[in-house]
Amino acid sequence: MNAANIGVVGLAVMGSNLARNLASREGNTVAVYNRSREKTDLLVAEHPEAGFIPAFSYEEFAASLSKPRTAIIMVKAGRGTDAVIDELVKVFEPGDIIVDGGNAYFPDTIRREKAVRETGINFVGAGISGGEEGALNGPSIMPGGSDESWVTLGPILKSIAAVAEGEPCVTHIGHNGAGHFVKMVHNGIEYADMQLIAEAYDLIRRGTGKTPSEIADVFEEWNKGELESYLIEITAEVLRQNDAETGKPLVDVILDQAGAKGTGAWTVQTALSLGTPVSGIAEATFARSLSSHPEQRAVAATLPGPDEEFSVADADAFIEDVRQALFASKIIAYSQGFDEIRAGAAEYDWTIDLGAVSKIWRAGCIIRAQFLNRIADAYDEQADLPVLATSTYFAEALTRGQAAWRRVVVAATQAGIPSPAFSSSLAYYDGLRAERLPAALVQGQRDFFGAHTYKRIDKEGTFHTLWSGDRSEIEAVDTH
Ligand SMILES: NC(=O)c1ccc[n+]([C@@H]2O[C@H](COP(=O)([O-])OP(=O)(O)OC[C@H]3O[C@@H](n4cnc5c(N)ncnc54)[C@H](OP(=O)(O)O)[C@@H]3O)[C@@H](O)[C@H]2O)c1
């Protein structure tokens, strides 16, 4: 039997939805396999219309696929992925394609791609965003892997991806781990975006006394303008929701400890090793960590805050300031995220089209937004743009919004309301645009205690000062 053009291994929520999505598209016949038989039986029984070809062993699965065999793994990331790859390699042949659609850490994808390539089989790490709903109706897909595998895989992935303005939200990101790298940064940006929205909500609530449902109206209004995005839209819905049991706003009943599955931390760890300051993403990740230490928060609750109650005189003006601060901070968060992709591409030798990345995020994924068209425009204008925030559109927006942004950060600081993502984004902005930074003093300190040397503004070379003894007798030594 050689009937299926694509197979899915792993039929939990993501795998079964992706398999259904694939089966619903013209031209696809889908083979399905799961380690334990029950999920396969259930999927096939519940969806006869899909015409799945069920397999109950890896041999049967391989036999049901036409060549080059193409299989998407959707299992628990980590050891589960390695276990499935080991089995598929035994039954696949050179030229076949194994796709990992799970949330793998990109260095694992680089390692797996290298090992699988040695067998002649192609391995593609593909980031898939959009959760269960996206998997079923159209996700944003970020595949890495070889050019050869893209020839077969491209049309299949295009058939199931979300569509934005007529274009499928999938592009070949780059070789080996590039797809999972970009998916990781996508998730990091998502952390920053969510934290910024949460800070905006907190400031408005504590500054104006508006109820969650009144603030939902504010977000609904914002969703009609430059902030229009899925995250703003769902924020309005979350704020409008009342708890069925108590009748209170649901947001007041939910425990204020944010969870995380680790992709934010990966983005920050990777940025640290690349030397790329993604302070918005880092603060968002740390804000979740801080919230999740109730034992520390309980003892620290006795520490003092400002004496005066926080209340703004003009609620509408304050809300407009917060809107502008949110937009400015968001520009910085995305600029930092794209900077990390640029640095990752340089480090790992990937050719990544940053404009194409922004376009495939316009639909299907969590950070989908109109805003991404502006990013695509910026890279269209200048493909090698060193800082996204300096492109014409974003520089103008920052110029318009910076006064409001500063007022909001000052107000938050004086009121004792934590706004780590708003304020760190502003600090990054000011650091980036500064003519001169106190890094000169840091270099002096480093040279003092560690003879780490420094460079001068007025001549070439590397210098070290002899700091001991009479400090007026400093001596500059060109160590070249
Ligand atoms: N859930 C989401 O919203 C979401 C969004 C984006 C990406 N993802 C990623 O998509 C992947 C699948 O997610 P999920 O939530 O559908 O499933 P999951 O809960 O992460 O994993 C369960 C699936 O993995 C299989 N599995 C685990 N260990 C295995 C092993 N050693 N060998 C073979 N199969 C093994 C299970 O098979 P059994 O039935 O036999 O136990 C089951 O099919 C994950 O990598 C996840 O991170 C999830």
Coordinates of C-alpha atoms and ligand atoms in Angstrom, one line a residue:
M1 CA 0.0 0.0 0.0
N2 CA 1.6 3.3 -1.1
A3 CA -1.2 5.8 -0.7
A4 CA -0.4 8.6 1.7
N5 CA 1.7 11.7 0.7
I6 CA 2.2 12.8 4.3
G7 CA 2.2 11.1 7.7
V8 CA 1.8 12.3 11.3
V9 CA 3.3 10.6 14.3
G10 CA 1.9 11.6 17.6
L11 CA -1.9 12.0 17.8
A12 CA -2.4 14.0 21.0
V13 CA -4.2 17.4 20.6
M14 CA -1.6 19.0 18.3
G15 CA -0.9 16.0 16.1
S16 CA -4.5 15.0 15.6
N17 CA -5.6 18.5 14.7
L18 CA -2.7 18.9 12.3
A19 CA -3.6 15.6 10.7
R20 CA -7.2 16.7 10.3
N21 CA -6.0 20.0 8.8
L22 CA -3.8 18.1 6.3
A23 CA -6.5 15.7 5.4
S24 CA -9.0 18.5 4.8
R25 CA -6.8 20.0 2.0
E26 CA -7.1 19.0 -1.6
G27 CA -4.5 16.4 -2.7
N28 CA -3.4 15.2 0.7
T29 CA -3.9 11.7 2.0
V30 CA -2.7 11.3 5.6
A31 CA -1.1 8.3 7.3
V32 CA -1.4 8.4 11.1
Y33 CA 0.5 6.6 13.9
N34 CA 0.6 7.0 17.7
R35 CA 2.7 5.0 20.2
S36 CA -0.3 3.8 22.1
R37 CA -3.1 2.5 19.8
E38 CA -6.1 4.2 21.5
K39 CA -5.4 7.7 20.1
T40 CA -5.2 6.3 16.6
D41 CA -8.4 4.3 16.9
L42 CA -10.2 7.3 18.4
L43 CA -9.1 9.8 15.7
V44 CA -9.9 7.4 12.8
A45 CA -13.3 6.6 14.4
E46 CA -14.2 10.2 15.1
H47 CA -13.2 11.5 11.7
P48 CA -14.1 9.0 8.9
E49 CA -14.4 12.0 6.5
A50 CA -10.6 12.5 6.8
G51 CA -9.8 9.2 5.1
F52 CA -6.9 8.6 7.4
I53 CA -4.6 5.6 6.8
P54 CA -4.0 4.3 10.3
A55 CA -0.7 2.4 11.1
F56 CA 0.0 0.4 14.2
S57 CA 3.7 -0.1 13.7
Y58 CA 6.5 2.0 12.3
E59 CA 6.9 -0.5 9.5
E60 CA 3.2 -0.2 8.5
F61 CA 3.5 3.6 8.8
A62 CA 6.5 3.6 6.4
A63 CA 4.8 1.2 4.0
S64 CA 1.7 3.4 3.8
L65 CA 3.7 6.5 2.6
S66 CA 4.6 7.3 -1.0
K67 CA 8.2 8.3 -1.8
P68 CA 9.9 10.5 -0.8
R69 CA 8.2 9.5 2.5
T70 CA 7.3 12.6 4.5
A71 CA 6.3 12.4 8.2
I72 CA 5.6 15.1 10.7
I73 CA 6.4 14.2 14.4
M74 CA 4.1 15.9 16.9
V75 CA 5.1 14.2 20.2
K76 CA 6.3 15.5 23.6
A77 CA 9.4 17.5 22.9
G78 CA 12.7 16.1 24.2
R79 CA 13.2 12.3 24.7
G80 CA 9.9 11.5 22.9
T81 CA 11.2 13.2 19.7
D82 CA 14.5 11.4 19.8
A83 CA 12.7 8.1 20.4
V84 CA 10.5 8.6 17.4
I85 CA 13.4 9.7 15.2
D86 CA 15.3 6.6 16.1
E87 CA 12.4 4.4 15.0
L88 CA 11.7 6.4 11.7
V89 CA 15.3 6.3 10.7
K90 CA 15.1 2.4 10.8
V91 CA 12.2 2.2 8.4
F92 CA 12.8 5.3 6.1
E93 CA 15.2 5.5 3.2
P94 CA 17.7 8.2 1.9
G95 CA 15.8 11.1 0.4
D96 CA 12.8 10.7 2.8
I97 CA 11.9 13.6 5.1
I98 CA 11.4 13.6 8.8
V99 CA 9.8 16.8 10.2
D100 CA 9.8 17.6 13.9
G101 CA 6.8 19.9 14.4
G102 CA 7.2 20.0 18.2
N103 CA 8.6 22.8 20.3
A104 CA 12.2 21.7 20.2
Y105 CA 15.1 23.8 21.5
F106 CA 17.1 24.8 18.3
P107 CA 20.5 23.3 19.4
D108 CA 18.7 19.9 19.7
T109 CA 17.4 20.5 16.1
I110 CA 20.9 21.2 14.9
R111 CA 22.2 18.1 16.6
R112 CA 19.3 15.9 15.2
E113 CA 19.6 17.3 11.7
K114 CA 23.3 16.5 11.6
A115 CA 22.8 12.9 12.9
V116 CA 19.8 12.2 10.6
R117 CA 21.6 13.7 7.5
E118 CA 24.3 11.1 7.9
T119 CA 21.7 8.4 7.0
G120 CA 20.8 10.3 3.8
I121 CA 17.4 11.1 5.3
N122 CA 16.3 14.8 5.5
F123 CA 15.4 16.2 8.9
V124 CA 13.4 19.4 9.2
G125 CA 12.8 21.2 12.5
A126 CA 9.6 23.2 11.9
G127 CA 8.2 25.7 14.5
I128 CA 4.4 25.5 14.5
S129 CA 2.6 28.3 16.2
G130 CA -1.1 28.9 17.0
G131 CA -1.9 26.2 19.5
E132 CA -4.6 23.6 18.9
E133 CA -6.8 26.0 17.1
G134 CA -4.0 27.0 14.7
A135 CA -3.0 23.4 14.1
L136 CA -6.6 22.6 13.0
N137 CA -7.5 25.7 11.0
G138 CA -4.1 27.1 9.9
P139 CA -1.0 27.7 11.9
S140 CA 2.0 29.9 11.2
I141 CA 4.8 27.5 10.3
M142 CA 8.6 28.1 10.5
P143 CA 10.4 25.2 8.8
G144 CA 14.2 24.9 8.8
G145 CA 16.1 22.0 7.1
S146 CA 17.6 21.5 3.6
D147 CA 16.5 23.1 0.3
E148 CA 15.9 19.6 -1.0
S149 CA 13.2 18.8 1.6
W150 CA 11.5 22.2 1.1
V151 CA 10.7 21.1 -2.5
T152 CA 8.5 18.3 -1.3
L153 CA 7.4 19.9 2.0
G154 CA 6.8 23.4 0.8
P155 CA 3.5 22.7 -1.1
I156 CA 2.2 20.5 1.7
L157 CA 2.9 23.1 4.4
K158 CA 1.5 25.9 2.3
S159 CA -1.7 23.9 1.9
I160 CA -2.3 23.9 5.7
A161 CA -0.8 27.2 6.8
A162 CA -2.9 30.2 7.8
V163 CA -3.3 32.8 5.1
A164 CA -2.6 36.5 5.5
E165 CA -3.7 38.8 2.7
G166 CA -3.6 35.9 0.2
E167 CA -0.2 34.7 1.3
P168 CA 0.4 31.4 3.2
C169 CA 2.1 31.9 6.6
V170 CA 5.0 29.6 5.9
T171 CA 8.4 30.2 4.4
H172 CA 11.6 28.2 4.4
I173 CA 13.4 30.0 7.2
G174 CA 16.9 28.6 6.7
H175 CA 19.0 25.5 7.2
N176 CA 19.0 23.0 10.2
G177 CA 17.8 24.7 13.4
A178 CA 16.8 28.1 11.8
G179 CA 13.0 27.3 12.0
H180 CA 13.0 26.4 15.6
F181 CA 15.3 29.3 16.4
V182 CA 12.8 31.7 14.8
K183 CA 9.9 30.0 16.6
M184 CA 11.7 30.4 19.9
V185 CA 12.1 34.2 19.3
H186 CA 8.5 34.3 18.3
N187 CA 7.6 32.9 21.7
G188 CA 9.9 35.3 23.4
I189 CA 8.3 38.3 21.7
E190 CA 4.9 36.8 22.7
Y191 CA 6.1 37.0 26.4
A192 CA 7.1 40.6 26.0
D193 CA 3.9 41.6 24.2
M194 CA 1.7 39.9 26.9
Q195 CA 3.7 41.5 29.8
L196 CA 3.4 45.0 28.2
I197 CA -0.4 44.5 27.8
A198 CA -0.6 43.3 31.4
E199 CA 1.3 46.4 32.6
A200 CA -0.9 48.7 30.6
Y201 CA -4.0 47.1 32.2
D202 CA -2.5 47.4 35.7
L203 CA -1.6 51.0 35.3
I204 CA -5.0 52.0 34.0
R205 CA -6.8 50.0 36.7
R206 CA -4.8 51.4 39.5
G207 CA -4.6 54.9 38.1
T208 CA -8.2 55.5 37.0
G209 CA -10.1 53.0 39.1
K210 CA -11.9 51.6 36.0
T211 CA -13.4 48.1 36.3
P212 CA -12.0 45.2 34.2
S213 CA -15.0 45.4 31.9
E214 CA -14.5 49.2 31.4
I215 CA -10.9 48.5 30.6
A216 CA -12.1 45.8 28.2
D217 CA -13.8 48.7 26.3
V218 CA -10.5 50.5 26.2
F219 CA -8.7 47.5 24.7
E220 CA -11.5 47.0 22.3
E221 CA -11.1 50.6 21.1
W222 CA -7.3 50.2 20.9
N223 CA -7.8 47.1 18.8
K224 CA -9.2 49.4 16.0
G225 CA -5.9 51.3 15.7
E226 CA -2.2 50.7 15.4
L227 CA -2.2 48.2 18.3
E228 CA -4.7 46.0 16.5
S229 CA -3.7 42.4 17.3
Y230 CA -4.9 39.0 18.5
L231 CA -3.4 39.6 21.9
I232 CA -5.2 42.9 22.4
E233 CA -8.4 41.3 21.2
I234 CA -8.3 38.4 23.6
T235 CA -7.3 40.7 26.5
A236 CA -10.6 42.5 26.0
E237 CA -12.4 39.2 26.2
V238 CA -10.5 38.0 29.2
L239 CA -11.2 41.3 31.1
R240 CA -14.9 41.1 30.2
Q241 CA -15.3 37.6 31.5
N242 CA -17.1 37.2 34.9
D243 CA -16.5 34.1 37.1
A244 CA -19.5 31.8 36.9
E245 CA -19.2 30.9 40.6
T246 CA -18.7 34.2 42.3
G247 CA -19.9 36.7 39.7
K248 CA -16.6 38.6 40.2
P249 CA -14.4 39.6 37.2
L250 CA -12.6 36.4 36.4
V251 CA -9.3 38.3 36.3
D252 CA -9.7 39.0 40.0
V253 CA -10.3 35.3 40.8
I254 CA -7.4 33.9 38.9
L255 CA -4.3 33.4 41.0
D256 CA -1.6 36.0 40.1
Q257 CA 1.2 33.5 39.4
A258 CA 2.1 33.3 35.7
G259 CA 3.3 30.0 34.3
A260 CA 5.9 29.4 31.6
K261 CA 6.9 26.4 29.5
G262 CA 10.5 27.6 29.0
T263 CA 10.6 29.2 25.5
G264 CA 10.9 32.7 27.0
A265 CA 13.9 31.5 29.1
W266 CA 15.5 29.9 26.0
T267 CA 15.1 33.2 24.1
V268 CA 16.8 35.1 26.9
Q269 CA 19.6 32.5 27.4
T270 CA 20.3 32.4 23.7
A271 CA 20.3 36.2 23.6
L272 CA 22.8 36.4 26.4
S273 CA 25.2 34.1 24.6
L274 CA 24.8 36.0 21.4
G275 CA 25.3 39.3 23.3
T276 CA 22.0 40.7 22.1
P277 CA 20.0 42.8 24.6
V278 CA 16.4 41.5 24.5
S279 CA 15.6 43.4 27.7
G280 CA 11.8 43.4 27.1
I281 CA 11.7 39.7 26.7
A282 CA 14.0 39.2 29.7
E283 CA 11.9 41.4 31.9
A284 CA 8.7 39.6 30.8
T285 CA 10.2 36.3 31.6
F286 CA 11.5 37.5 35.0
A287 CA 8.1 39.1 35.8
R288 CA 6.5 35.6 35.4
S289 CA 9.2 34.2 37.7
L290 CA 8.7 36.9 40.3
S291 CA 5.0 36.3 40.3
S292 CA 5.5 32.6 40.9
H293 CA 7.4 33.0 44.2
P294 CA 4.5 33.5 46.7
E295 CA 6.7 32.7 49.7
Q296 CA 9.0 35.6 48.8
R297 CA 6.1 37.9 47.9
A298 CA 4.4 37.2 51.3
V299 CA 7.5 38.2 53.3
A300 CA 8.2 41.2 51.1
A301 CA 4.6 42.5 51.4
T302 CA 5.7 44.4 54.5
L303 CA 8.3 46.5 52.6
P304 CA 7.2 50.1 52.1
G305 CA 5.8 51.7 48.9
P306 CA 5.1 55.4 48.2
D307 CA 3.0 57.2 50.8
E308 CA 0.5 58.8 48.5
E309 CA -2.4 57.0 46.8
F310 CA -2.1 56.8 43.0
S311 CA -4.8 58.6 41.2
V312 CA -4.7 60.4 37.9
A313 CA -6.4 63.7 37.3
D314 CA -7.4 63.2 33.7
A315 CA -8.3 59.5 33.1
D316 CA -8.7 59.9 29.3
A317 CA -5.3 61.6 28.9
F318 CA -3.6 59.0 31.1
I319 CA -5.1 56.2 29.1
E320 CA -3.9 57.8 25.9
D321 CA -0.4 58.1 27.4
V322 CA -0.5 54.4 28.3
R323 CA -1.6 53.5 24.8
Q324 CA 1.4 55.4 23.4
A325 CA 3.8 53.9 25.9
L326 CA 2.5 50.4 25.0
F327 CA 3.0 51.0 21.3
A328 CA 6.5 52.4 21.9
S329 CA 7.5 49.6 24.2
K330 CA 6.1 47.1 21.7
I331 CA 8.2 48.5 18.9
I332 CA 11.3 48.0 21.1
A333 CA 10.4 44.5 22.0
Y334 CA 10.0 43.5 18.4
S335 CA 13.1 45.4 17.4
Q336 CA 15.0 43.4 20.0
G337 CA 13.5 40.1 18.9
F338 CA 14.4 40.7 15.2
D339 CA 17.9 41.8 16.4
E340 CA 18.2 38.3 18.1
I341 CA 17.2 36.6 14.8
R342 CA 19.7 38.7 12.9
A343 CA 22.5 37.8 15.4
G344 CA 21.5 34.1 15.4
A345 CA 21.6 34.0 11.6
A346 CA 25.1 35.5 11.7
E347 CA 26.3 33.1 14.4
Y348 CA 24.8 29.9 12.8
D349 CA 25.3 30.8 9.2
W350 CA 21.7 31.0 8.2
T351 CA 20.3 33.3 5.5
I352 CA 17.1 34.5 7.1
D353 CA 14.8 37.0 5.3
L354 CA 13.5 39.1 8.2
G355 CA 10.7 40.7 6.2
A356 CA 9.5 37.2 5.2
V357 CA 9.5 36.2 8.9
S358 CA 7.4 39.2 9.8
K359 CA 4.9 38.3 7.1
I360 CA 4.4 34.7 8.2
W361 CA 3.5 35.9 11.7
R362 CA 0.6 38.0 10.3
A363 CA -1.9 35.2 10.8
G364 CA -2.1 31.8 12.5
C365 CA 0.2 32.6 15.4
I366 CA -0.3 34.2 18.8
I367 CA 1.5 37.5 18.0
R368 CA -0.5 38.0 14.8
A369 CA -1.1 41.7 14.1
Q370 CA -1.4 44.4 11.5
F371 CA 1.8 45.8 13.0
L372 CA 3.8 43.0 11.3
N373 CA 3.1 44.6 7.9
R374 CA 5.0 47.7 9.0
I375 CA 8.0 45.4 9.9
A376 CA 7.8 43.8 6.5
D377 CA 7.8 47.4 4.9
A378 CA 10.8 48.3 7.0
Y379 CA 12.8 45.4 5.7
D380 CA 11.6 46.0 2.2
E381 CA 12.9 49.5 2.5
Q382 CA 16.3 48.3 3.8
A383 CA 17.0 44.5 4.0
D384 CA 20.1 44.9 6.2
L385 CA 18.5 47.4 8.6
P386 CA 20.7 47.3 11.7
V387 CA 18.0 48.3 14.2
L388 CA 14.3 47.8 13.3
A389 CA 13.2 50.6 15.6
T390 CA 15.1 53.2 13.5
S391 CA 13.1 52.5 10.3
T392 CA 11.1 55.4 9.1
Y393 CA 7.7 54.3 10.3
F394 CA 8.9 53.1 13.7
A395 CA 11.2 56.1 14.3
E396 CA 8.3 58.4 13.6
A397 CA 6.1 56.5 16.1
L398 CA 8.8 56.6 18.8
T399 CA 9.2 60.3 18.2
R400 CA 5.4 60.8 18.6
G401 CA 5.1 58.6 21.6
Q402 CA 8.3 59.1 23.7
A403 CA 7.0 62.0 25.8
A404 CA 3.9 60.0 26.8
W405 CA 6.1 56.9 27.4
R406 CA 8.3 58.9 29.8
R407 CA 5.3 60.3 31.6
V408 CA 3.9 56.7 32.1
V409 CA 7.2 55.3 33.4
V410 CA 7.6 58.2 35.8
A411 CA 4.0 57.8 37.0
A412 CA 4.4 54.1 37.5
T413 CA 7.7 54.6 39.4
Q414 CA 6.2 57.3 41.7
A415 CA 3.1 55.2 42.3
G416 CA 5.1 52.1 43.1
I417 CA 3.5 50.1 40.3
P418 CA 5.9 47.6 38.7
S419 CA 6.3 48.2 35.0
P420 CA 9.5 46.3 34.2
A421 CA 8.8 45.9 30.5
F422 CA 7.7 49.5 29.9
S423 CA 10.7 50.9 31.8
S424 CA 13.3 48.5 30.5
S425 CA 12.2 49.2 27.0
L426 CA 12.6 53.0 27.6
A427 CA 16.0 52.5 29.2
Y428 CA 17.1 50.4 26.1
Y429 CA 15.8 53.2 23.8
D430 CA 17.7 55.8 25.7
G431 CA 20.8 53.6 25.8
L432 CA 20.7 53.0 22.1
R433 CA 20.3 56.6 21.2
A434 CA 22.9 58.0 23.7
E435 CA 25.8 59.8 22.2
R436 CA 28.0 58.6 25.0
L437 CA 27.5 55.8 27.5
P438 CA 29.0 55.2 30.9
A439 CA 30.5 52.1 29.4
A440 CA 33.7 54.2 29.3
L441 CA 33.8 54.1 33.1
V442 CA 33.1 50.4 33.2
Q443 CA 36.1 49.9 30.9
G444 CA 38.2 52.0 33.3
Q445 CA 37.1 49.8 36.2
R446 CA 37.9 46.6 34.3
D447 CA 41.3 47.9 33.4
F448 CA 41.9 48.9 37.1
F449 CA 41.1 45.5 38.7
G450 CA 41.8 43.1 35.8
A451 CA 44.2 44.9 33.3
H452 CA 41.5 44.2 30.7
T453 CA 42.8 47.2 28.6
Y454 CA 40.7 49.7 26.8
K455 CA 40.5 51.6 23.5
R456 CA 40.7 55.4 23.2
I457 CA 38.6 57.8 21.3
D458 CA 41.5 59.8 19.9
K459 CA 43.9 57.1 18.6
E460 CA 44.2 53.5 17.4
G461 CA 45.5 50.7 19.6
T462 CA 44.8 49.0 22.9
F463 CA 45.8 50.6 26.2
H464 CA 46.4 49.7 29.8
T465 CA 47.0 52.2 32.6
L466 CA 49.4 51.6 35.4
W467 CA 47.0 52.4 38.2
S468 CA 49.2 51.6 41.3
G469 CA 51.3 54.1 43.2
D470 CA 50.8 57.8 42.4
R471 CA 47.8 57.8 40.2
S472 CA 48.9 61.1 38.6
E473 CA 51.7 59.0 37.0
I474 CA 49.3 57.0 34.8
E475 CA 51.0 55.5 31.8
A476 CA 49.3 54.5 28.6
V477 CA 50.8 51.4 26.9
D478 CA 50.0 50.4 23.4
T479 CA 50.0 46.7 23.8
H480 CA 49.9 46.1 20.0
Ligands
LIG1 N1 -0.3 22.1 22.9 C1 0.0 23.2 22.2 O1 -0.8 24.3 22.2 C2 1.2 23.3 21.4 C3 1.5 24.4 20.6 C4 2.6 24.5 19.9 C5 3.5 23.4 19.9 N2 3.2 22.3 20.6 C6 4.2 21.2 20.6 O2 3.6 20.1 19.8 C7 4.0 18.9 20.3 C8 2.8 18.0 20.6 O3 2.1 18.7 21.6 P1 0.7 18.0 22.2 O4 0.2 18.9 23.3 O5 -0.2 17.6 21.1 O6 1.3 16.6 22.8 P2 2.2 16.3 24.2 O7 1.2 16.2 25.3 O8 3.3 17.3 24.2 O9 2.7 14.9 23.9 C9 1.9 13.7 23.8 C10 2.2 12.9 22.6 O10 3.6 12.5 22.6 C11 3.6 11.1 22.5 N3 4.9 10.6 23.1 C12 5.4 11.0 24.2 N4 6.6 10.3 24.4 C13 6.7 9.5 23.4 C14 7.7 8.5 23.0 N5 8.8 8.3 23.8 N6 7.6 7.8 21.9 C15 6.5 8.0 21.1 N7 5.5 8.9 21.3 C16 5.7 9.6 22.5 C17 2.4 10.6 23.1 O11 2.1 9.3 22.8 P3 1.2 8.4 23.7 O12 -0.3 8.7 23.4 O13 1.5 7.0 23.4 O14 1.5 8.7 25.1 C18 1.4 11.6 22.6 O15 1.0 11.3 21.3 C19 4.9 19.2 21.5 O16 6.3 19.2 21.1 C20 4.5 20.6 21.9 O17 5.5 21.3 22.6 C21 2.1 22.2 21.4

